[in-house]
Amino acid sequence: MASEDKPHLEVLLTCPVCQDIFKEPRLLPCGHSMCMGCLEGMIDHSDLPFRCPDCRACFGPVIGVQKSFSLSNIAEDYRDNWKDKNKKTEVVYCDCCPERQELANKTCLQCEVSLCKEHIRDHLERPAFTGHPLVSPLGDLERRKCPLHDDEVLRYYCKASRDATSATSVPWRPRRGSRLLRPTQPCTLTSLDMNTASAYLKVSPDLHTVERVKTKLTYPSEPLRFEAAPQVLSTQCFTRGTHSWELEAEGYWDIAVSYKSIDRKRRDVSNFGMNAQSWSLTCNARGQLSTYHNKKRKVLSAALKHKRRIAVTVNFEEGVITFSEVGSKLTQLNEYQTKLSQPVCLGVGLYRVDPPSRASIVKVL
């Protein structure tokens, strides 16, 4: 839209560099403002003395800037109001079949694309897409971008990133390839699927930790959500290759390998290990270990300490599922030999509030 066609308020809220509504605006010493990302980009890619793009005022090697809180709030409100007006008519289509305009089934926050049921299969099955978070279809990813981590999605990285960039001066500033601007959490870490999480499980914002809660949480209704058991599956499922995870767990927990097709709604048959679709390692409140598959229990003689790490390995082609304790070396606890014929996922179940029960995915091997 040309500037002369824009409402006057929108013109006032437009960054002189990117010509979009301000995002994290910073106030320059001359009184003009620009987006923090635009300011960083100009500093990173200019060997000349920095000049204000509005008035051409020249500044020294250290630029004193402030976060313009009022301008930031006004710009955010304007953006939200604009989105609310268009929300009712927003339809998200698959980015991989624009000619057919198929409705999107999921949006990948890592690839920043929306995918229909056909094109989402690779993300669910291929190892190359391990760690790609999938959410309900989104028409706009821009508001989820983290200002510190450039092209990373805000909800999966630092919680206080916006506060951290409210800063006062820009000397020390690292170039765009610098490690200081990269996320501290590996993007390939397997994530938990919020669409499967029981309402009695609280999942962390980074989708790597889950905790059992006493009061039922308010989650949107989903056909894939566990209702009869306090369990959750990973977003990623596999139909080939060897995959290993390390988890740290405490309390009364269940770590499992499960077919994606496991029942989610019926009591007694949806618990991990109580059906033919899952294989589990369980630790009860006393620290006793057992394995379950198809309602068959095997009590293990090994006992773990209060803080415990478990490794799970799946070799799809050979049909081998191994549970091991992680210490100075891996100590095998149990191995299943089976024939895997469907996509398999990592699963976590937390069955008691007392003792406090939680589990975290800490490593992908």
Tab-separated table of C-alpha atoms in Angstrom:
chain	number	residue	atom	x	y	z
A	1	MET	CA	0.000	0.000	0.000
A	2	ALA	CA	1.400	3.398	-0.980
A	3	SER	CA	2.033	5.790	1.922
A	4	GLU	CA	-0.514	8.289	0.579
A	5	ASP	CA	-3.204	5.577	0.739
A	6	LYS	CA	-2.424	4.622	4.332
A	7	PRO	CA	-4.358	6.002	7.319
A	8	HIS	CA	-2.494	8.837	9.004
A	9	LEU	CA	-1.901	6.776	12.166
A	10	GLU	CA	-0.389	3.945	10.125
A	11	VAL	CA	1.995	6.385	8.464
A	12	LEU	CA	3.147	7.571	11.896
A	13	LEU	CA	3.646	3.973	13.007
A	14	THR	CA	5.654	2.945	9.929
A	15	CYS	CA	9.386	2.234	10.230
A	16	PRO	CA	11.400	4.373	7.740
A	17	VAL	CA	13.621	1.381	6.908
A	18	CYS	CA	11.341	-1.636	6.388
A	19	GLN	CA	8.182	0.400	5.686
A	20	ASP	CA	6.197	-1.883	7.994
A	21	ILE	CA	4.516	-1.227	11.350
A	22	PHE	CA	7.173	-0.783	14.061
A	23	LYS	CA	8.437	-3.945	15.746
A	24	GLU	CA	10.384	-3.354	18.970
A	25	PRO	CA	10.986	0.333	18.067
A	26	ARG	CA	14.146	2.056	19.343
A	27	LEU	CA	14.486	5.809	19.798
A	28	LEU	CA	17.636	7.367	18.320
A	29	PRO	CA	19.377	10.410	19.881
A	30	CYS	CA	17.910	12.605	17.125
A	31	GLY	CA	14.360	11.700	18.181
A	32	HIS	CA	13.469	9.415	15.264
A	33	SER	CA	12.632	5.739	15.679
A	34	MET	CA	13.134	2.473	13.807
A	35	CYS	CA	12.646	-1.243	14.424
A	36	MET	CA	15.364	-2.888	16.519
A	37	GLY	CA	15.918	-5.451	13.773
A	38	CYS	CA	16.336	-2.696	11.183
A	39	LEU	CA	18.795	-0.861	13.438
A	40	GLU	CA	20.870	-4.008	13.909
A	41	GLY	CA	20.809	-4.712	10.181
A	42	MET	CA	22.028	-1.222	9.299
A	43	ILE	CA	24.845	-1.422	11.868
A	44	ASP	CA	25.879	-4.909	10.765
A	45	HIS	CA	26.010	-4.063	7.071
A	46	SER	CA	27.459	-0.573	7.108
A	47	ASP	CA	31.148	0.338	7.337
A	48	LEU	CA	30.324	4.062	7.196
A	49	PRO	CA	29.316	6.236	10.182
A	50	PHE	CA	25.725	5.429	11.035
A	51	ARG	CA	23.162	8.011	9.894
A	52	CYS	CA	19.507	8.347	10.783
A	53	PRO	CA	17.470	7.341	7.710
A	54	ASP	CA	15.001	10.179	8.429
A	55	CYS	CA	17.129	13.253	9.142
A	56	ARG	CA	20.568	11.898	8.124
A	57	ALA	CA	22.053	12.867	11.502
A	58	CYS	CA	25.444	11.205	11.969
A	59	PHE	CA	26.372	9.352	15.167
A	60	GLY	CA	29.654	8.048	16.555
A	61	PRO	CA	30.750	4.420	16.981
A	62	VAL	CA	28.497	3.959	20.047
A	63	ILE	CA	24.817	4.743	19.499
A	64	GLY	CA	22.709	5.456	22.567
A	65	VAL	CA	19.214	4.067	21.998
A	66	GLN	CA	16.171	3.521	24.187
A	67	LYS	CA	13.156	1.310	23.813
A	68	SER	CA	10.171	3.476	22.953
A	69	PHE	CA	7.600	1.811	25.204
A	70	SER	CA	4.661	4.037	24.288
A	71	LEU	CA	5.325	3.748	20.570
A	72	SER	CA	5.818	-0.011	20.930
A	73	ASN	CA	2.479	-0.432	22.721
A	74	ILE	CA	0.609	1.721	20.201
A	75	ALA	CA	2.136	-0.154	17.265
A	76	GLU	CA	1.310	-3.525	18.842
A	77	ASP	CA	-2.292	-2.462	19.495
A	78	TYR	CA	-2.647	-1.216	15.933
A	79	ARG	CA	-1.263	-4.498	14.588
A	80	ASP	CA	-3.603	-6.537	16.820
A	81	ASN	CA	-6.634	-4.509	15.778
A	82	TRP	CA	-5.768	-4.988	12.131
A	83	LYS	CA	-5.366	-8.716	12.624
A	84	ASP	CA	-8.650	-8.986	14.532
A	85	LYS	CA	-10.478	-7.403	11.593
A	86	ASN	CA	-9.035	-9.994	9.244
A	87	LYS	CA	-9.116	-12.985	11.574
A	88	LYS	CA	-12.654	-14.054	10.770
A	89	THR	CA	-11.927	-14.252	7.067
A	90	GLU	CA	-8.460	-15.784	7.412
A	91	VAL	CA	-8.077	-19.171	5.786
A	92	VAL	CA	-4.698	-20.934	5.857
A	93	TYR	CA	-3.787	-22.926	2.754
A	94	CYS	CA	-0.994	-25.413	2.144
A	95	ASP	CA	2.133	-23.669	0.850
A	96	CYS	CA	3.140	-26.742	-1.165
A	97	CYS	CA	0.043	-26.967	-3.351
A	98	PRO	CA	-0.922	-23.379	-4.221
A	99	GLU	CA	-2.768	-24.352	-7.416
A	100	ARG	CA	-5.225	-26.660	-5.640
A	101	GLN	CA	-5.492	-24.424	-2.549
A	102	GLU	CA	-5.725	-27.317	-0.116
A	103	LEU	CA	-6.496	-26.307	3.477
A	104	ALA	CA	-3.485	-26.524	5.778
A	105	ASN	CA	-3.459	-29.203	8.483
A	106	LYS	CA	-0.426	-27.946	10.419
A	107	THR	CA	2.143	-25.148	10.356
A	108	CYS	CA	5.834	-25.960	10.863
A	109	LEU	CA	7.416	-23.218	12.969
A	110	GLN	CA	10.913	-24.293	11.927
A	111	CYS	CA	10.294	-24.280	8.152
A	112	GLU	CA	7.708	-21.478	8.429
A	113	VAL	CA	5.317	-23.225	6.045
A	114	SER	CA	1.759	-24.473	6.343
A	115	LEU	CA	1.113	-28.006	5.095
A	116	CYS	CA	-1.933	-30.073	4.160
A	117	LYS	CA	-2.461	-33.675	5.326
A	118	GLU	CA	-0.532	-35.034	2.361
A	119	HIS	CA	2.487	-32.750	2.628
A	120	ILE	CA	2.752	-33.023	6.430
A	121	ARG	CA	3.709	-36.710	6.166
A	122	ASP	CA	7.421	-36.044	5.674
A	123	HIS	CA	7.503	-33.957	8.844
A	124	LEU	CA	5.883	-36.768	10.800
A	125	GLU	CA	7.931	-39.625	9.405
A	126	ARG	CA	11.328	-38.467	8.088
A	127	PRO	CA	14.261	-38.161	10.541
A	128	ALA	CA	15.410	-34.999	8.751
A	129	PHE	CA	12.482	-33.133	10.305
A	130	THR	CA	13.214	-34.162	13.891
A	131	GLY	CA	12.675	-31.165	16.149
A	132	HIS	CA	10.394	-29.235	13.792
A	133	PRO	CA	7.506	-27.998	16.003
A	134	LEU	CA	4.067	-28.447	14.422
A	135	VAL	CA	1.094	-26.345	15.542
A	136	SER	CA	-2.398	-25.563	14.337
A	137	PRO	CA	-2.361	-23.665	11.011
A	138	LEU	CA	-1.072	-20.098	11.313
A	139	GLY	CA	-1.569	-17.380	8.744
A	140	ASP	CA	1.093	-15.060	10.209
A	141	LEU	CA	4.348	-16.142	11.834
A	142	GLU	CA	5.882	-12.688	12.112
A	143	ARG	CA	4.512	-11.983	15.579
A	144	ARG	CA	6.161	-15.145	16.878
A	145	LYS	CA	9.684	-14.094	15.874
A	146	CYS	CA	12.211	-13.587	18.656
A	147	PRO	CA	14.003	-10.228	18.440
A	148	LEU	CA	17.173	-11.673	19.959
A	149	HIS	CA	17.351	-14.827	17.881
A	150	ASP	CA	16.532	-13.240	14.532
A	151	ASP	CA	14.712	-15.965	12.622
A	152	GLU	CA	13.780	-18.187	15.551
A	153	VAL	CA	10.250	-18.510	16.907
A	154	LEU	CA	9.685	-16.652	20.186
A	155	ARG	CA	7.750	-19.279	22.152
A	156	TYR	CA	10.573	-21.831	21.836
A	157	TYR	CA	13.383	-19.592	23.036
A	158	CYS	CA	14.180	-17.083	25.766
A	159	LYS	CA	11.196	-15.903	27.781
A	160	ALA	CA	12.642	-12.481	28.553
A	161	SER	CA	14.077	-11.743	25.127
A	162	ARG	CA	12.006	-8.609	24.625
A	163	ASP	CA	13.172	-7.201	27.951
A	164	ALA	CA	16.744	-8.060	27.163
A	165	THR	CA	16.669	-5.915	24.042
A	166	SER	CA	15.265	-2.858	25.775
A	167	ALA	CA	18.809	-1.868	26.224
A	168	THR	CA	20.559	1.382	26.267
A	169	SER	CA	23.466	1.322	23.904
A	170	VAL	CA	24.783	-0.578	20.914
A	171	PRO	CA	28.699	-0.722	20.809
A	172	TRP	CA	30.034	-4.704	21.715
A	173	ARG	CA	27.315	-5.393	18.641
A	174	PRO	CA	28.078	-8.888	17.244
A	175	ARG	CA	27.749	-9.602	13.521
A	176	ARG	CA	24.867	-11.775	12.366
A	177	GLY	CA	26.906	-14.975	12.302
A	178	SER	CA	27.990	-14.579	15.921
A	179	ARG	CA	27.221	-17.375	18.364
A	180	LEU	CA	25.893	-14.782	20.795
A	181	LEU	CA	22.831	-14.384	18.588
A	182	ARG	CA	22.145	-18.085	18.257
A	183	PRO	CA	19.678	-20.016	20.433
A	184	THR	CA	21.117	-21.953	23.354
A	185	GLN	CA	18.681	-24.846	22.851
A	186	PRO	CA	19.424	-27.223	19.945
A	187	CYS	CA	16.686	-26.889	17.363
A	188	THR	CA	16.812	-30.640	16.689
A	189	LEU	CA	15.622	-31.586	20.179
A	190	THR	CA	12.473	-33.693	19.926
A	191	SER	CA	9.407	-31.733	21.014
A	192	LEU	CA	6.197	-32.823	22.718
A	193	ASP	CA	2.946	-32.537	20.802
A	194	MET	CA	0.562	-30.200	22.654
A	195	ASN	CA	-2.314	-31.581	20.596
A	196	THR	CA	-1.872	-34.972	22.319
A	197	ALA	CA	-1.191	-33.751	25.872
A	198	SER	CA	-3.670	-34.764	28.565
A	199	ALA	CA	-5.378	-31.887	30.376
A	200	TYR	CA	-3.611	-33.111	33.535
A	201	LEU	CA	-0.186	-32.479	32.027
A	202	LYS	CA	1.479	-29.061	31.912
A	203	VAL	CA	3.933	-28.767	29.005
A	204	SER	CA	6.731	-26.183	29.120
A	205	PRO	CA	6.849	-23.378	26.500
A	206	ASP	CA	9.825	-25.017	24.775
A	207	LEU	CA	7.849	-28.304	24.495
A	208	HIS	CA	10.630	-30.341	26.118
A	209	THR	CA	9.372	-30.742	29.703
A	210	VAL	CA	6.068	-32.055	31.041
A	211	GLU	CA	4.711	-31.997	34.605
A	212	ARG	CA	1.738	-33.699	36.256
A	213	VAL	CA	-0.766	-31.248	37.749
A	214	LYS	CA	-3.667	-31.756	40.147
A	215	THR	CA	-6.162	-29.377	38.574
A	216	LYS	CA	-7.362	-30.042	35.059
A	217	LEU	CA	-5.998	-27.504	32.573
A	218	THR	CA	-8.033	-25.816	29.874
A	219	TYR	CA	-6.863	-27.229	26.559
A	220	PRO	CA	-8.763	-26.971	23.275
A	221	SER	CA	-10.606	-30.096	22.199
A	222	GLU	CA	-8.453	-32.217	19.876
A	223	PRO	CA	-9.158	-35.651	18.380
A	224	LEU	CA	-5.549	-36.668	19.132
A	225	ARG	CA	-5.594	-35.595	22.801
A	226	PHE	CA	-5.266	-38.231	25.539
A	227	GLU	CA	-8.407	-38.108	27.677
A	228	ALA	CA	-8.356	-41.376	29.621
A	229	ALA	CA	-4.655	-41.310	30.612
A	230	PRO	CA	-2.274	-38.467	31.645
A	231	GLN	CA	0.052	-38.971	28.701
A	232	VAL	CA	1.654	-37.099	25.794
A	233	LEU	CA	3.400	-38.125	22.555
A	234	SER	CA	6.247	-36.476	20.686
A	235	THR	CA	5.516	-34.397	17.625
A	236	GLN	CA	7.945	-36.446	15.556
A	237	CYS	CA	7.149	-40.025	14.537
A	238	PHE	CA	9.339	-42.373	12.511
A	239	THR	CA	8.962	-45.242	10.061
A	240	ARG	CA	12.647	-45.918	9.410
A	241	GLY	CA	16.115	-45.621	10.910
A	242	THR	CA	17.499	-45.706	14.450
A	243	HIS	CA	16.496	-43.030	16.950
A	244	SER	CA	17.631	-42.428	20.542
A	245	TRP	CA	16.558	-40.011	23.272
A	246	GLU	CA	17.720	-39.224	26.789
A	247	LEU	CA	15.105	-38.181	29.340
A	248	GLU	CA	15.367	-37.040	32.934
A	249	ALA	CA	12.390	-38.090	35.041
A	250	GLU	CA	11.250	-38.088	38.651
A	251	GLY	CA	8.204	-39.171	40.630
A	252	TYR	CA	5.776	-41.742	39.191
A	253	TRP	CA	6.453	-41.874	35.468
A	254	ASP	CA	6.156	-43.881	32.306
A	255	ILE	CA	8.555	-43.529	29.347
A	256	ALA	CA	7.340	-45.296	26.246
A	257	VAL	CA	7.663	-45.996	22.569
A	258	SER	CA	4.228	-45.947	20.993
A	259	TYR	CA	2.526	-46.279	17.661
A	260	LYS	CA	0.952	-43.028	16.585
A	261	SER	CA	-2.324	-44.958	16.275
A	262	ILE	CA	-2.599	-45.666	20.028
A	263	ASP	CA	-6.073	-45.183	21.516
A	264	ARG	CA	-6.483	-41.812	23.262
A	265	LYS	CA	-10.021	-41.950	24.651
A	266	ARG	CA	-10.841	-45.319	26.220
A	267	ARG	CA	-9.938	-46.068	29.816
A	268	ASP	CA	-7.596	-49.022	30.554
A	269	VAL	CA	-6.524	-49.497	26.923
A	270	SER	CA	-4.893	-46.130	26.287
A	271	ASN	CA	-2.243	-46.401	29.026
A	272	PHE	CA	1.225	-47.052	27.659
A	273	GLY	CA	2.036	-50.762	27.772
A	274	MET	CA	-1.583	-51.797	28.294
A	275	ASN	CA	-2.108	-52.451	24.596
A	276	ALA	CA	-0.293	-53.919	21.601
A	277	GLN	CA	0.581	-50.442	20.278
A	278	SER	CA	3.108	-49.401	22.957
A	279	TRP	CA	6.140	-50.520	24.953
A	280	SER	CA	6.919	-48.795	28.246
A	281	LEU	CA	9.293	-48.502	31.181
A	282	THR	CA	7.505	-47.504	34.413
A	283	CYS	CA	8.881	-46.252	37.723
A	284	ASN	CA	6.379	-46.198	40.597
A	285	ALA	CA	6.382	-43.990	43.701
A	286	ARG	CA	8.722	-46.454	45.500
A	287	GLY	CA	11.276	-46.404	42.709
A	288	GLN	CA	10.400	-49.903	41.476
A	289	LEU	CA	10.966	-50.406	37.739
A	290	SER	CA	8.697	-52.460	35.491
A	291	THR	CA	8.178	-52.852	31.767
A	292	TYR	CA	4.794	-53.235	30.098
A	293	HIS	CA	3.596	-54.355	26.684
A	294	ASN	CA	0.162	-55.636	25.700
A	295	LYS	CA	-0.853	-55.756	29.397
A	296	LYS	CA	2.091	-57.987	30.270
A	297	ARG	CA	4.251	-56.728	33.153
A	298	LYS	CA	7.875	-57.567	33.827
A	299	VAL	CA	9.345	-56.428	37.158
A	300	LEU	CA	12.989	-55.351	36.922
A	301	SER	CA	15.476	-55.902	39.722
A	302	ALA	CA	17.296	-52.631	39.053
A	303	ALA	CA	16.402	-49.506	41.047
A	304	LEU	CA	17.231	-45.916	40.189
A	305	LYS	CA	18.148	-42.904	42.291
A	306	HIS	CA	15.715	-40.048	42.973
A	307	LYS	CA	17.090	-38.007	40.051
A	308	ARG	CA	17.229	-40.358	37.110
A	309	ARG	CA	18.114	-40.416	33.420
A	310	ILE	CA	16.760	-42.921	30.941
A	311	ALA	CA	17.843	-43.570	27.355
A	312	VAL	CA	15.389	-44.962	24.813
A	313	THR	CA	16.546	-46.383	21.482
A	314	VAL	CA	14.411	-47.591	18.579
A	315	ASN	CA	15.802	-49.468	15.585
A	316	PHE	CA	12.803	-49.496	13.280
A	317	GLU	CA	14.094	-51.921	10.625
A	318	GLU	CA	15.289	-54.507	13.161
A	319	GLY	CA	12.320	-53.982	15.477
A	320	VAL	CA	14.464	-53.431	18.574
A	321	ILE	CA	13.326	-51.151	21.435
A	322	THR	CA	15.844	-50.656	24.259
A	323	PHE	CA	15.517	-48.892	27.621
A	324	SER	CA	18.765	-48.072	29.441
A	325	GLU	CA	19.932	-46.194	32.516
A	326	VAL	CA	22.297	-43.287	31.817
A	327	GLY	CA	25.356	-43.008	34.059
A	328	SER	CA	29.044	-42.983	33.305
A	329	LYS	CA	27.948	-45.530	30.715
A	330	LEU	CA	24.644	-46.905	29.442
A	331	THR	CA	23.291	-49.824	31.465
A	332	GLN	CA	20.611	-51.766	29.599
A	333	LEU	CA	17.435	-52.291	31.609
A	334	ASN	CA	15.240	-54.075	29.074
A	335	GLU	CA	15.027	-54.826	25.374
A	336	TYR	CA	11.995	-55.646	23.266
A	337	GLN	CA	12.258	-57.503	19.976
A	338	THR	CA	9.210	-56.952	17.806
A	339	LYS	CA	8.066	-56.153	14.281
A	340	LEU	CA	7.336	-52.461	13.868
A	341	SER	CA	4.755	-51.768	11.179
A	342	GLN	CA	3.468	-48.236	11.935
A	343	PRO	CA	4.948	-44.796	12.721
A	344	VAL	CA	6.397	-44.785	16.241
A	345	CYS	CA	6.678	-41.852	18.653
A	346	LEU	CA	8.268	-41.160	22.008
A	347	GLY	CA	5.713	-41.092	24.821
A	348	VAL	CA	5.633	-39.835	28.428
A	349	GLY	CA	3.047	-40.670	31.077
A	350	LEU	CA	2.878	-39.090	34.564
A	351	TYR	CA	0.392	-40.773	36.867
A	352	ARG	CA	0.751	-39.134	40.292
A	353	VAL	CA	0.878	-35.600	41.691
A	354	ASP	CA	2.422	-36.926	44.914
A	355	PRO	CA	5.294	-37.536	44.605
A	356	PRO	CA	5.759	-34.624	42.138
A	357	SER	CA	6.112	-36.214	38.719
A	358	ARG	CA	7.827	-34.620	35.727
A	359	ALA	CA	10.006	-35.575	32.763
A	360	SER	CA	12.249	-33.686	30.353
A	361	ILE	CA	13.741	-34.585	26.988
A	362	VAL	CA	17.361	-33.531	27.472
A	363	LYS	CA	19.195	-35.018	24.515
A	364	VAL	CA	18.730	-36.613	21.106
A	365	LEU	CA	21.481	-39.118	20.349
